[in-house]
Protein backbone atom coordinates (compact mmCIF):
# COMPACT_ATOMS: atom_id res chain seq x y z
CA MET A 1 14.45 3.24 0.65
CA ALA A 2 16.22 2.78 3.95
CA ASP A 3 17.50 -0.59 5.12
CA LEU A 4 16.91 -0.71 8.87
CA THR A 5 18.22 -3.12 11.48
CA GLN A 6 15.67 -4.65 13.84
CA GLU A 7 16.59 -2.04 16.49
CA GLU A 8 16.41 0.93 14.09
CA TRP A 9 13.08 -0.33 12.74
CA ALA A 10 11.51 -0.65 16.21
CA GLU A 11 12.82 2.75 17.32
CA GLN A 12 11.72 4.65 14.20
CA LEU A 13 8.36 2.89 14.10
CA SER A 14 7.62 3.82 17.72
CA GLN A 15 8.28 7.50 16.95
CA ASP A 16 6.52 7.69 13.57
CA ASN A 17 2.91 8.87 13.77
CA ASN A 18 2.50 8.44 10.01
CA ALA A 19 3.64 4.81 9.84
CA VAL A 20 2.15 1.81 8.05
CA VAL A 21 3.62 -1.68 8.54
CA LEU A 22 3.42 -3.77 5.37
CA ASP A 23 3.92 -7.55 5.25
CA VAL A 24 4.73 -8.81 1.72
CA ARG A 25 5.02 -12.54 2.56
CA THR A 26 2.72 -15.23 1.17
CA GLN A 27 -0.59 -16.04 2.84
CA ASP A 28 0.84 -19.43 3.90
CA GLU A 29 3.75 -17.72 5.66
CA VAL A 30 1.37 -15.38 7.48
CA ASP A 31 -0.90 -18.29 8.46
CA GLU A 32 2.01 -20.40 9.75
CA GLU A 33 4.14 -17.74 11.45
CA GLY A 34 1.78 -14.91 12.39
CA ILE A 35 2.10 -11.22 11.58
CA ILE A 36 3.45 -8.08 13.25
CA PRO A 37 0.47 -6.44 15.02
CA ASN A 38 -1.45 -3.87 12.92
CA ALA A 39 0.46 -4.79 9.73
CA ILE A 40 -1.38 -4.87 6.44
CA HIS A 41 -0.68 -7.89 4.25
CA ILE A 42 -0.14 -7.71 0.48
CA ASP A 43 1.60 -10.74 -1.07
CA ILE A 44 4.39 -9.56 -3.39
CA TYR A 45 3.94 -12.74 -5.46
CA LYS A 46 0.53 -11.45 -6.64
CA GLY A 47 2.38 -9.75 -9.50
CA GLN A 48 0.19 -7.08 -11.05
CA GLY A 49 -2.31 -7.57 -8.21
CA PHE A 50 0.43 -6.43 -5.83
CA ILE A 51 0.84 -3.21 -7.87
CA TYR A 52 -2.93 -2.61 -7.89
CA GLU A 53 -3.15 -2.97 -4.12
CA LEU A 54 -0.15 -0.66 -3.61
CA GLU A 55 -1.83 1.99 -5.76
CA ASN A 56 -4.69 2.11 -3.21
CA LEU A 57 -2.32 3.04 -0.37
CA ASP A 58 -1.61 6.59 0.84
CA LYS A 59 1.75 7.60 -0.67
CA SER A 60 2.25 10.32 1.95
CA LYS A 61 2.69 7.78 4.75
CA SER A 62 5.91 6.08 5.91
CA TYR A 63 6.01 2.38 5.07
CA TYR A 64 7.85 -0.23 7.13
CA VAL A 65 8.04 -3.26 4.86
CA TYR A 66 9.04 -6.80 5.78
CA CYS A 67 9.11 -10.35 4.45
CA ARG A 68 10.74 -13.50 5.83
CA SER A 69 14.41 -12.52 5.29
CA GLY A 70 14.49 -8.97 3.90
CA ASN A 71 14.93 -9.78 0.19
CA ARG A 72 11.33 -9.56 -1.06
CA SER A 73 10.66 -6.54 1.15
CA GLY A 74 13.67 -4.81 -0.44
CA GLN A 75 12.16 -5.53 -3.86
CA ALA A 76 8.78 -4.27 -2.63
CA CYS A 77 10.38 -1.01 -1.40
CA ALA A 78 12.03 -0.53 -4.81
CA ILE A 79 8.68 -1.08 -6.57
CA MET A 80 6.96 1.33 -4.17
CA ASN A 81 9.64 3.98 -4.80
CA GLN A 82 9.03 3.64 -8.56
CA LEU A 83 5.31 4.15 -7.91
CA GLY A 84 5.94 7.40 -6.05
CA PHE A 85 6.18 6.28 -2.42
CA GLU A 86 8.88 8.44 -0.85
CA LYS A 87 9.29 6.89 2.60
CA THR A 88 9.92 3.15 2.50
CA ASN A 89 11.91 1.21 5.07
CA ASN A 90 13.09 -2.36 4.62
CA LEU A 91 13.50 -4.62 7.67
CA LEU A 92 16.95 -6.25 7.44
CA GLY A 93 16.77 -9.91 8.45
CA GLY A 94 13.01 -9.84 8.02
CA PHE A 95 10.42 -11.63 10.09
CA SER A 96 12.77 -14.56 10.77
CA GLU A 97 14.85 -12.28 13.02
CA TRP A 98 11.94 -10.28 14.44
CA ALA A 99 11.97 -10.23 18.24
CA GLY A 100 8.96 -7.96 18.73
CA ASP A 101 5.28 -8.79 19.15
CA VAL A 102 3.58 -11.23 16.80
CA THR A 103 -0.12 -11.91 16.43
CA SER A 104 -1.91 -14.74 14.66
CA VAL A 105 -4.43 -14.02 11.95
């Protein structure tokens, strides 16, 4: 897992043709605050359901994971690494510090 600043995240993401953006916030957070465009949403608080949904993802891709502040996304990256995902990137500061595009759901 790599912890990336907002700038590093945006730069790497723009150059990564194998990237998937993953939002691990709650549905309420997504509804209230919006989501980074093209992100997939899997709530980390789903417990085992979170694991099941991760298992359906392509482990060969690069994952750019975020939550509100960077804590839950760090936990999500650690879980993903244990499940065999090799390229996970955690957004330091999370969505609360995101200055890029946001879309509503």
